[in-house]
mmCIF file of C-alpha atoms in Angstrom:
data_model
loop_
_atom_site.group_PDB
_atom_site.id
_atom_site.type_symbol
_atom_site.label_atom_id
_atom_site.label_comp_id
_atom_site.label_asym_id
_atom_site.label_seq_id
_atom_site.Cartn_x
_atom_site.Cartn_y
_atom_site.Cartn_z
ATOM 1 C CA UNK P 1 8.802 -1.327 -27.564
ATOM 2 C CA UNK P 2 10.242 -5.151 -28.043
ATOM 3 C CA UNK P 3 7.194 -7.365 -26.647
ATOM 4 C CA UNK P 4 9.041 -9.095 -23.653
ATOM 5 C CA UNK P 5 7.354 -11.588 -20.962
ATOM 6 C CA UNK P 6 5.845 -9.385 -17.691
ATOM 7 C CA UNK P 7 5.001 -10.991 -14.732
ATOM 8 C CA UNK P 8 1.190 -10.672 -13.258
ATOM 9 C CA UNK P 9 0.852 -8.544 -10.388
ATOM 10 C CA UNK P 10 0.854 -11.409 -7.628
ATOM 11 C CA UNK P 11 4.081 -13.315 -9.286
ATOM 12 C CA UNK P 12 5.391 -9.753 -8.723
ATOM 13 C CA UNK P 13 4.378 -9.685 -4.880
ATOM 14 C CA UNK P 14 5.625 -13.153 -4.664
ATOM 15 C CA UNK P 15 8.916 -12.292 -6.159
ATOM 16 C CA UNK P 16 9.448 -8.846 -3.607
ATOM 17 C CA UNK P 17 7.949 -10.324 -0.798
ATOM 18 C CA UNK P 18 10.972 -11.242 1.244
ATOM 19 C CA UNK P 19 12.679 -8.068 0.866
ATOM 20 C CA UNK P 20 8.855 -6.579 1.628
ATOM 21 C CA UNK P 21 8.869 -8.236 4.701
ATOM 22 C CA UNK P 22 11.986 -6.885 5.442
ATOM 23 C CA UNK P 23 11.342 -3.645 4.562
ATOM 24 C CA UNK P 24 7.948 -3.493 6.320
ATOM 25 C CA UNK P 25 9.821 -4.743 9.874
ATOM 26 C CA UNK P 26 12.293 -1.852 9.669
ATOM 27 C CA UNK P 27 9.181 0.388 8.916
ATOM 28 C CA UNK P 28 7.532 -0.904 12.302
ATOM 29 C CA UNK P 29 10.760 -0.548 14.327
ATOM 30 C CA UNK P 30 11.385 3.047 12.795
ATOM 31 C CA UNK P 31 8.093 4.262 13.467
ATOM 32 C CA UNK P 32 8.106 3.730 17.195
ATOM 33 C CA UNK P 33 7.724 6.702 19.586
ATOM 34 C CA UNK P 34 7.785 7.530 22.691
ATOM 35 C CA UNK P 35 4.970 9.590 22.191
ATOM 36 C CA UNK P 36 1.657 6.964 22.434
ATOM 37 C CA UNK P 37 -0.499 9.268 20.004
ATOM 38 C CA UNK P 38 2.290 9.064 17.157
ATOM 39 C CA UNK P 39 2.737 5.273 17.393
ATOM 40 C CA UNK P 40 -1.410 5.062 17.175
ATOM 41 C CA UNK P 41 -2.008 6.998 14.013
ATOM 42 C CA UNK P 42 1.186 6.533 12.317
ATOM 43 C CA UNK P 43 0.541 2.316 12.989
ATOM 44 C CA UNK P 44 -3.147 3.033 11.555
ATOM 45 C CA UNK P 45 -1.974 4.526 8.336
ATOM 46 C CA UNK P 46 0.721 2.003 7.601
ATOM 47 C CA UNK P 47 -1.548 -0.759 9.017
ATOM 48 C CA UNK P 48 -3.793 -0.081 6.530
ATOM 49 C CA UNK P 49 -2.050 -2.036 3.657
ATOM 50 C CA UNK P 50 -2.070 -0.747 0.199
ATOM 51 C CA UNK P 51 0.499 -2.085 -2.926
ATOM 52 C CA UNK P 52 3.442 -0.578 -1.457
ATOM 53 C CA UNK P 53 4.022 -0.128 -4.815
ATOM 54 C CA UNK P 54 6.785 2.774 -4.356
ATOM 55 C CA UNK P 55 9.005 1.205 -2.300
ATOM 56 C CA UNK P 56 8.785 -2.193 -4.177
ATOM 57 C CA UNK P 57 9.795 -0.350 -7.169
ATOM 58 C CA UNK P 58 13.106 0.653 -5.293
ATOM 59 C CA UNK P 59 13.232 -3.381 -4.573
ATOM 60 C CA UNK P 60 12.730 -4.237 -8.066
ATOM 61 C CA UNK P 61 14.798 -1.623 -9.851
ATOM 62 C CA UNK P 62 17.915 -2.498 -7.071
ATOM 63 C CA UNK P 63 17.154 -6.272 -8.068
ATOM 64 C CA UNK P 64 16.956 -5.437 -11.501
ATOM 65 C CA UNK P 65 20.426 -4.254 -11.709
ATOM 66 C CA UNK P 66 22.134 -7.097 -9.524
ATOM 67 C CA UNK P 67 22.256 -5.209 -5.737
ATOM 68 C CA UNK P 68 20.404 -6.203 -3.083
ATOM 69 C CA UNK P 69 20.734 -5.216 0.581
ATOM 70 C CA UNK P 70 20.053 -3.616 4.045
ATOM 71 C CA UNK P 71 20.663 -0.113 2.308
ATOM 72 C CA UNK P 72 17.904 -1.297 -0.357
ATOM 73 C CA UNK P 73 15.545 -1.831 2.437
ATOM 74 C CA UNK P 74 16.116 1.907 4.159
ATOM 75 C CA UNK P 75 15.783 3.697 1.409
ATOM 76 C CA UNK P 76 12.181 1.866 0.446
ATOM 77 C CA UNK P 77 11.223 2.658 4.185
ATOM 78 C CA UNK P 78 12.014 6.250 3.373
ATOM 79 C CA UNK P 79 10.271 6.104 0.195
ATOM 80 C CA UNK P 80 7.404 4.632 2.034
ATOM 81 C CA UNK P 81 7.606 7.402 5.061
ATOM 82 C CA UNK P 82 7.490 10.212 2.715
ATOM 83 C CA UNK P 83 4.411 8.608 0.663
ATOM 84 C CA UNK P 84 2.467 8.123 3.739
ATOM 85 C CA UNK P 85 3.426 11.886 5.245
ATOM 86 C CA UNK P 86 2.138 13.156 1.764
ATOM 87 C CA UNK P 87 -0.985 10.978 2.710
ATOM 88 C CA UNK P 88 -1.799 12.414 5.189
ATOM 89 C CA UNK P 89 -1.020 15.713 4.524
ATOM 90 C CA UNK P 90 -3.624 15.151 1.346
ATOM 91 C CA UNK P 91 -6.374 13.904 3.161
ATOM 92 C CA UNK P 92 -6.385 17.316 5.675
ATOM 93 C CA UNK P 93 -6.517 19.255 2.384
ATOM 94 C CA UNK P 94 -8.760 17.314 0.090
ATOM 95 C CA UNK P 95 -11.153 17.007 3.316
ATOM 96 C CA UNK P 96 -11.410 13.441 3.065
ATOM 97 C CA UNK P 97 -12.941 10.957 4.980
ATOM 98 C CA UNK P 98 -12.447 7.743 3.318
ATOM 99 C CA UNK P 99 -9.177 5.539 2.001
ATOM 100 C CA UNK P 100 -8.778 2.417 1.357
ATOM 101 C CA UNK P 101 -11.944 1.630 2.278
ATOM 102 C CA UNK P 102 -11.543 2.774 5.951
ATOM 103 C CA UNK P 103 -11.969 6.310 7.699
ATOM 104 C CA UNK P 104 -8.950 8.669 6.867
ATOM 105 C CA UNK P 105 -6.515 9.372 10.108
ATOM 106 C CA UNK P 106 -7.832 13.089 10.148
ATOM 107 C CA UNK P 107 -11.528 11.829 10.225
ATOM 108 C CA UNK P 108 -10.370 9.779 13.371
ATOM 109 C CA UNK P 109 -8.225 11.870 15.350
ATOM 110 C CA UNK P 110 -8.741 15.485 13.137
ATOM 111 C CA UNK P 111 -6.549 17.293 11.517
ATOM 112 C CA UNK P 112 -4.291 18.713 13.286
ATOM 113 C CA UNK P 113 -3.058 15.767 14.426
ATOM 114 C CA UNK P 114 -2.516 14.329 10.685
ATOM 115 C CA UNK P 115 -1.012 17.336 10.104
ATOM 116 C CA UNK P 116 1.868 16.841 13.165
ATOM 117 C CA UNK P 117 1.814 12.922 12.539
ATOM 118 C CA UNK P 118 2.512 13.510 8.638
ATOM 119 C CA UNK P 119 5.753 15.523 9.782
ATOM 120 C CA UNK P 120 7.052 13.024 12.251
ATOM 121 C CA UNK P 121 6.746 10.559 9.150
ATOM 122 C CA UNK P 122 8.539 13.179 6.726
ATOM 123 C CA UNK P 123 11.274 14.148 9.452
ATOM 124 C CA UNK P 124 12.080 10.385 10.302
ATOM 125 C CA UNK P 125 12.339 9.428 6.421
ATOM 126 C CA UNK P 126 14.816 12.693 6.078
ATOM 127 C CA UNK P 127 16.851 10.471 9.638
ATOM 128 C CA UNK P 128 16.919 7.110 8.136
ATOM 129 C CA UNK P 129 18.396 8.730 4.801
ATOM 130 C CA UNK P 130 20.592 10.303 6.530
ATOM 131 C CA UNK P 131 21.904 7.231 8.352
ATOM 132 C CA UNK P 132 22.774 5.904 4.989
ATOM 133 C CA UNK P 133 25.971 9.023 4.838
ATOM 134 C CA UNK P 134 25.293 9.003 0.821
ATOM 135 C CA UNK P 135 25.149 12.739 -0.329
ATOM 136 C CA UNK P 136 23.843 11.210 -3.810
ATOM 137 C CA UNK P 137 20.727 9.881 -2.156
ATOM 138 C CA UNK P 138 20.215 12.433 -0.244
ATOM 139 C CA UNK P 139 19.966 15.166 -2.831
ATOM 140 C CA UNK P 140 17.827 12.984 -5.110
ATOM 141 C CA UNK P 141 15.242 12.649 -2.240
ATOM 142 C CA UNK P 142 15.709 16.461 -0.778
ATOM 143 C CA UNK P 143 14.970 17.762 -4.784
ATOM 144 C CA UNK P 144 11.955 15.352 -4.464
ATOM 145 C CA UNK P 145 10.322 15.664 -1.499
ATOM 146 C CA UNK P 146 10.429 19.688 -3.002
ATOM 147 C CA UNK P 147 8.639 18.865 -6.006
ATOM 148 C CA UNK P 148 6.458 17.088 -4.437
ATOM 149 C CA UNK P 149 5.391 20.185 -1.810
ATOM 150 C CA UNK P 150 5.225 22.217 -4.893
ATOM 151 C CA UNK P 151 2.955 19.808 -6.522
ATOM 152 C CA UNK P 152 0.733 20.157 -3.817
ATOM 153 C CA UNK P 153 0.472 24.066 -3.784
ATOM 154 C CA UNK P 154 -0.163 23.792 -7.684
ATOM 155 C CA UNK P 155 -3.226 21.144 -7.151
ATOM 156 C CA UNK P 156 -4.164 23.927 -4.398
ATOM 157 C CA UNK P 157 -4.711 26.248 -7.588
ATOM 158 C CA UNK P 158 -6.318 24.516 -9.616
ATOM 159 C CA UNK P 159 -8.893 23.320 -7.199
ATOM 160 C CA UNK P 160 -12.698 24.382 -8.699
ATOM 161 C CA UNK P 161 -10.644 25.900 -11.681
ATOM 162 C CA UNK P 162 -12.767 25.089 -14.888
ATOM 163 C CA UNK P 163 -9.993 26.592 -16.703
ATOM 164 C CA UNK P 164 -7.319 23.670 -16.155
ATOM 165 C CA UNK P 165 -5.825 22.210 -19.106
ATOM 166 C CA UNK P 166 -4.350 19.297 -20.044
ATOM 167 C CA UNK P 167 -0.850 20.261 -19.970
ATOM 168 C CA UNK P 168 -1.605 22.046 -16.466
ATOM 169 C CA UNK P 169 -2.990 18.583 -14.962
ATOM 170 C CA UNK P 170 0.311 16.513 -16.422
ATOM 171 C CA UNK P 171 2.446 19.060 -14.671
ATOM 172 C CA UNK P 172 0.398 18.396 -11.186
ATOM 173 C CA UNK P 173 1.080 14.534 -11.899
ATOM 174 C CA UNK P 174 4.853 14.916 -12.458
ATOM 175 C CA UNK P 175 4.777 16.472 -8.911
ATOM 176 C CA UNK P 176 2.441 14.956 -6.835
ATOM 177 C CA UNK P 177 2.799 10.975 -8.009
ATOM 178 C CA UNK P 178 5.364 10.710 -10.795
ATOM 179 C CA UNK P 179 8.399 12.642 -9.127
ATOM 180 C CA UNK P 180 8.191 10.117 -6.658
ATOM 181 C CA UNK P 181 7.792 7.027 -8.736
ATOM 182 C CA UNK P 182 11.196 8.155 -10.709
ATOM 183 C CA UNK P 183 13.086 8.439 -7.452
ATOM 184 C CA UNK P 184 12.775 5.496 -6.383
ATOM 185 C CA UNK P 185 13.672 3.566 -9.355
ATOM 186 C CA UNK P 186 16.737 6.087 -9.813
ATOM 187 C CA UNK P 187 18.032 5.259 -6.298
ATOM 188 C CA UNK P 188 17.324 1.419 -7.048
ATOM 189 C CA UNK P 189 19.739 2.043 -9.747
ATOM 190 C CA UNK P 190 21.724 4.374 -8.128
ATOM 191 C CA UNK P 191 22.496 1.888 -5.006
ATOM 192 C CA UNK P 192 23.373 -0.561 -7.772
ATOM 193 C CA UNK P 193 26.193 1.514 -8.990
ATOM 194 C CA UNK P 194 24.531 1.629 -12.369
ATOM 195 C CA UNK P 195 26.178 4.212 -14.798
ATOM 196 C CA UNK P 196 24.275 7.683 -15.932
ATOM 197 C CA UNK P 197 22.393 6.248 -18.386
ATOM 198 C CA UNK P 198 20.845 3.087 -16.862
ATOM 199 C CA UNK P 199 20.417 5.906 -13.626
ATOM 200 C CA UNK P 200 18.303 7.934 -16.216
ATOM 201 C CA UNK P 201 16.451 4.861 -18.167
ATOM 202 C CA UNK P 202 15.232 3.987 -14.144
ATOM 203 C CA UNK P 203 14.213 7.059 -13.917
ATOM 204 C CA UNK P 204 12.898 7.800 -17.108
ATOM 205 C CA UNK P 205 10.430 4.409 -16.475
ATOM 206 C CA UNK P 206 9.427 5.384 -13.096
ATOM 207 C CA UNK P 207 8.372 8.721 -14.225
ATOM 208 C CA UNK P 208 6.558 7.770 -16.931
ATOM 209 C CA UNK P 209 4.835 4.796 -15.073
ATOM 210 C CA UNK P 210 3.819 7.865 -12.058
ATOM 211 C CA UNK P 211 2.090 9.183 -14.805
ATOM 212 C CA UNK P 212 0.287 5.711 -16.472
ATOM 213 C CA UNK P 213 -0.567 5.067 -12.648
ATOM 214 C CA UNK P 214 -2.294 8.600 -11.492
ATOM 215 C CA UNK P 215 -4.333 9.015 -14.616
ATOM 216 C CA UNK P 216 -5.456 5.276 -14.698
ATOM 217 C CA UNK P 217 -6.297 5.878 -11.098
ATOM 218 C CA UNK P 218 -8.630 9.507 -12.239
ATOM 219 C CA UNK P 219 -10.491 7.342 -14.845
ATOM 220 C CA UNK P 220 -11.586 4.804 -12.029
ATOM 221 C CA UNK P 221 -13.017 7.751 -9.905
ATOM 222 C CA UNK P 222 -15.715 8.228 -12.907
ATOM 223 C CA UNK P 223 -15.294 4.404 -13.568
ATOM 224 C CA UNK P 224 -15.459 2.307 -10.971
ATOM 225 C CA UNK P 225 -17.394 1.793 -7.221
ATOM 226 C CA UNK P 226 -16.839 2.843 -4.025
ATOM 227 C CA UNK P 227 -16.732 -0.616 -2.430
ATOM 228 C CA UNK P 228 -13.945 -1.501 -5.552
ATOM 229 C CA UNK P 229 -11.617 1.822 -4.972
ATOM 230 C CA UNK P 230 -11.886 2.398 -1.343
ATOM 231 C CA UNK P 231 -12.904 5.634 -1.457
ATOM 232 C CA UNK P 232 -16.015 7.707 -2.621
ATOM 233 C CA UNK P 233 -16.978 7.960 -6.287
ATOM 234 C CA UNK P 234 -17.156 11.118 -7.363
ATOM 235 C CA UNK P 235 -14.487 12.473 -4.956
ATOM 236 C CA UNK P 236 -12.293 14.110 -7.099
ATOM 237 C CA UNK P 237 -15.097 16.208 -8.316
ATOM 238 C CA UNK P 238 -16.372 17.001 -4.487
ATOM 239 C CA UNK P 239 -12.584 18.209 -3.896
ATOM 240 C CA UNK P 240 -12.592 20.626 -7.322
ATOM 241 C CA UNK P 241 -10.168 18.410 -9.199
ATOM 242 C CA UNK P 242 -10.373 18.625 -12.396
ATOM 243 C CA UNK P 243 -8.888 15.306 -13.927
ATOM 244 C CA UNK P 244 -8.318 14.553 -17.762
ATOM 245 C CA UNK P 245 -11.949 12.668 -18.306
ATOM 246 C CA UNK P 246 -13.665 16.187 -17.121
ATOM 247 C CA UNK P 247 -11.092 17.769 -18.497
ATOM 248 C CA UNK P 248 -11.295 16.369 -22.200
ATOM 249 C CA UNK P 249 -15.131 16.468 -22.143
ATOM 250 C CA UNK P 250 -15.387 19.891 -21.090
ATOM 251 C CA UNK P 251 -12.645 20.505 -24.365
ATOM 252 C CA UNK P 252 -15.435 19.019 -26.496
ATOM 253 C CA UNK P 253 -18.415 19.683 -24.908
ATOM 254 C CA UNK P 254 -21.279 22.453 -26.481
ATOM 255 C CA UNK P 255 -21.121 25.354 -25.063
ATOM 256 C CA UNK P 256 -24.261 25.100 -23.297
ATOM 257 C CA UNK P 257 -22.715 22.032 -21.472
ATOM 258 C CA UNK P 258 -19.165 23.096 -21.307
ATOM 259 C CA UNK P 259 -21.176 26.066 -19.635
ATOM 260 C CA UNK P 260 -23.137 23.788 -16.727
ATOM 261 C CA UNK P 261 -19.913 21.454 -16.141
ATOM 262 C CA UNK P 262 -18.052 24.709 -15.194
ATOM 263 C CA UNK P 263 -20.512 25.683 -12.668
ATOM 264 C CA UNK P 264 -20.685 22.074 -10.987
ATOM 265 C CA UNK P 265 -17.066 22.490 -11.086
ATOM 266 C CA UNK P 266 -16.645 25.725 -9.206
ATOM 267 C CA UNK P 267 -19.338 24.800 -6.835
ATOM 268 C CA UNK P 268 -17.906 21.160 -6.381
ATOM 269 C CA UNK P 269 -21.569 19.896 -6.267
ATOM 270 C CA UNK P 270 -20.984 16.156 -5.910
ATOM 271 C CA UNK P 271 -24.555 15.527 -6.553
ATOM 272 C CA UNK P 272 -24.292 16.539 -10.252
ATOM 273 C CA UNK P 273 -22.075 13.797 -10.760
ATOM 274 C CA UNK P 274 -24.700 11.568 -12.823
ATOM 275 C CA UNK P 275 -24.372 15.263 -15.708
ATOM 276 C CA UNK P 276 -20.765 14.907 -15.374
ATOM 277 C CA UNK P 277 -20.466 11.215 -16.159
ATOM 278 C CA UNK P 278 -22.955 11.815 -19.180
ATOM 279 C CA UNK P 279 -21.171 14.242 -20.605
ATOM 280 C CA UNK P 280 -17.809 12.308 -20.154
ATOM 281 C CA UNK P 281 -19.116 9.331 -21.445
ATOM 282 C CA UNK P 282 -20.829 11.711 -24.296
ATOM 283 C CA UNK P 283 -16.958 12.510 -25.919
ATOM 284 C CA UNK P 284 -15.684 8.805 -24.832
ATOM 285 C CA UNK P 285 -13.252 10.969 -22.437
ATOM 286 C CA UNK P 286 -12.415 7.478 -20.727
ATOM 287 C CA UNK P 287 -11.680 5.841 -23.535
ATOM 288 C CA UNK P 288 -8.831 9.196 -24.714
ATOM 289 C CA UNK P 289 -8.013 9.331 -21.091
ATOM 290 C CA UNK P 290 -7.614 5.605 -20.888
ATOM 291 C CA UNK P 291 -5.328 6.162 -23.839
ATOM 292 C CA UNK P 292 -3.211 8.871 -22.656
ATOM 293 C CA UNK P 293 -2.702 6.396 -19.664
ATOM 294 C CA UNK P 294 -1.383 3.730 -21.771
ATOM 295 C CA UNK P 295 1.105 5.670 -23.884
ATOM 296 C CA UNK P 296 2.615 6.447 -20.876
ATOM 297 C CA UNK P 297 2.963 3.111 -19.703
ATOM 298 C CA UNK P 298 4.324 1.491 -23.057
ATOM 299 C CA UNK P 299 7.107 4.074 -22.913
ATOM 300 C CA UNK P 300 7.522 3.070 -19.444
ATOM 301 C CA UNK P 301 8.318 -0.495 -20.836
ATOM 302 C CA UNK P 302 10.149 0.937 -23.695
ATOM 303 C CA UNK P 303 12.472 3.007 -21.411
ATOM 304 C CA UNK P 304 13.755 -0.712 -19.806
ATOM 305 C CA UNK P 305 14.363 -2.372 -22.902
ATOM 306 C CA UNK P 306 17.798 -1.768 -22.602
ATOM 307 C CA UNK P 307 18.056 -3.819 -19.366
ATOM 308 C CA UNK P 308 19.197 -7.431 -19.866
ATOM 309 C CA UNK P 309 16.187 -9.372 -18.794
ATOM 310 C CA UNK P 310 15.392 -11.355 -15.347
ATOM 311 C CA UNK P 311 12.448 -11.576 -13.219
ATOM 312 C CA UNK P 312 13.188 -8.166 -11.783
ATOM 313 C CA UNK P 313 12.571 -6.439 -14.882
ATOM 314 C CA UNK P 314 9.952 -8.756 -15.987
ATOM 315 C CA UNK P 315 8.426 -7.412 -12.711
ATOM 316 C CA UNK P 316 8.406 -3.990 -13.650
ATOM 317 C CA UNK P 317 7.276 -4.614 -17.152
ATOM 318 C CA UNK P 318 4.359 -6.378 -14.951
ATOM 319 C CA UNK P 319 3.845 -3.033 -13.112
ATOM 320 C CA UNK P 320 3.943 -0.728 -16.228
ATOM 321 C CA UNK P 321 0.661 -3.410 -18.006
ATOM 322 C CA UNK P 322 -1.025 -3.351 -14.096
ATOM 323 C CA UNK P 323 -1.048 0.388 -13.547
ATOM 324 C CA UNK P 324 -3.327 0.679 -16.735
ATOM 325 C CA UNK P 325 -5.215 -2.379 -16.133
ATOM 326 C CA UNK P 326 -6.567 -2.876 -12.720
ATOM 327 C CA UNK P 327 -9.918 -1.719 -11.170
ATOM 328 C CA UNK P 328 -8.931 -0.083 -7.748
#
């Protein structure tokens, strides 16, 4: 990987925020109903902030490349639509009641309405696409938005499995988070007219960043705070997910521990957390897991080297360094 200059991620907020702004007005206009419940919950979940960090990738990688436009702008809104349906799909399954540091949509209004809300949100991303009369795009996003469902149904098989394995976890990453990181840097690239193989390096760094991102973002659930992530510590272990940290102490573990981590892991007893944390920090599984994390984001860097250089790839060499090296 050639050591090139990344921007921080606020210089990189700075840099997308016009075409943000534009991107989170056509959100706003897009979302309206004329039903008053769908305009309340689906205005709650995008209200609620966050990095926007998938559709800004479809900014950057577009910018990247030369193109920027109104088309650049739908297609991060639909990136953005399907996210936050997947968002709310997640927190009816995972039973959660906290995100971003505020009570989940199906903890205010229940599930069923998530549910119903999270498919207005996927059906209106699947409208605006269409809008765009690109057959290209559209197949990209419709083999997606697949993966991603089966992603979920895999994650729904591993839940309290004590059995999962490394490569088992990757493959629920490359479904759930990374399939949709490398779509919307390929479409960035795509709307830019790049050829196959700048189409494929895009992709190739989004996917690998998806990865970087989702198991930085496991180590901070046996890292970090509550009141720093915005949701509760020790969640993933409440919901049966077994993440790399568990997942590489339990590979190292006795087998008198190995033993008792299985059973807190099949019962999902969040209060055993403090034996969980001990044992992780026993094998240093933060430290491998922080690791793993990084590989995947230098090749995410490496995959871009190829580009000729501007702020809009020093803003996604910027994203690759942030998604190992934040604390929320």
């Amino acid at each position: 990987m050639t050591d090139r200059s990344a921007l921080s991620l606020p210089a990189i907020q700075q840099l997308a925020a016009p075409d943000m702004a534009a991107v989170d007005a056509l959100i706003r206009r897009r979302l309206a109903s004329d039903v008053v419940l769908i305009n309340q919950v689906a205005e709650y979940i995008i209200g609620a902030g966050g990095k926007r960090l998938r559709p800004m990738l479809l900014l950057l990688a577009s910018r990247a490349l030369g193109h920027m436009g109104a088309d650049a702008h739908q297609l991060a809104a639909v990136v953005e639509f399907i996210h936050t349906s997947t968002l709310l799909h997640d927190d009816v399954v995972d039973e959660s009641d906290l995100r971003r540091g505020r009570s989940t949509a199906n903890a205010v209004w229940g599930n069923a309405t998530s549910v119903l809300v999270g498919d207005f949100l996927y059906s209106r991303s699947f409208q605006l696409m269409v809008e765009l009369e690109r057959m290209d795009v559209q197949r990209i996003l419709a083999d997606t938005t697949n993966m991603i469902a089966e992603g979920e149904v895999l994650q729904l098989l591993h839940v309290r499995n004590p059995d999962t394995d490394e490569p088992a976890y990757l493959r629920v990453i490359e479904r759930k988070t990374a399939i949709l990181f490398a779509a919307a840097t390929r479409l960035g690239a795509l709307l830019s007219d790049a050829d196959a193989t700048t189409q494929q390096a895009l992709h190739d760094y989004g996917m690998h960043l998806g990865y970087a991102f989702q198991i930085a973002d496991d180590v901070l659930d046996y890292a970090s705070d509550a009141a720093t992530m915005g949701k509760n510590l020790g969640d993933d272990l409440a919901e049966g997910k077994m993440t790399l940290p568990l997942i590489h102490a339990m590979a190292h573990a006795d087998a008198a521990t190995r033993d008792r981590l299985r059973a807190i892991v099949e019962s999902g007893d969040v209060s055993a957390l403090p034996e969980v944390t001990t044992a992780i920090a026993a094998h240093d599984s933060l430290g491998y897991s922080r690791a793993v994390a990084q590989r995947y984001a230098d090749a995410a860097e490496a995959a871009i080297d190829g580009l000729a250089d501007n702020d809009a790839v020093a803003a996604l060499r910027g994203l690759a360094r942030y998604a190992v090296n934040r604390d929320r």
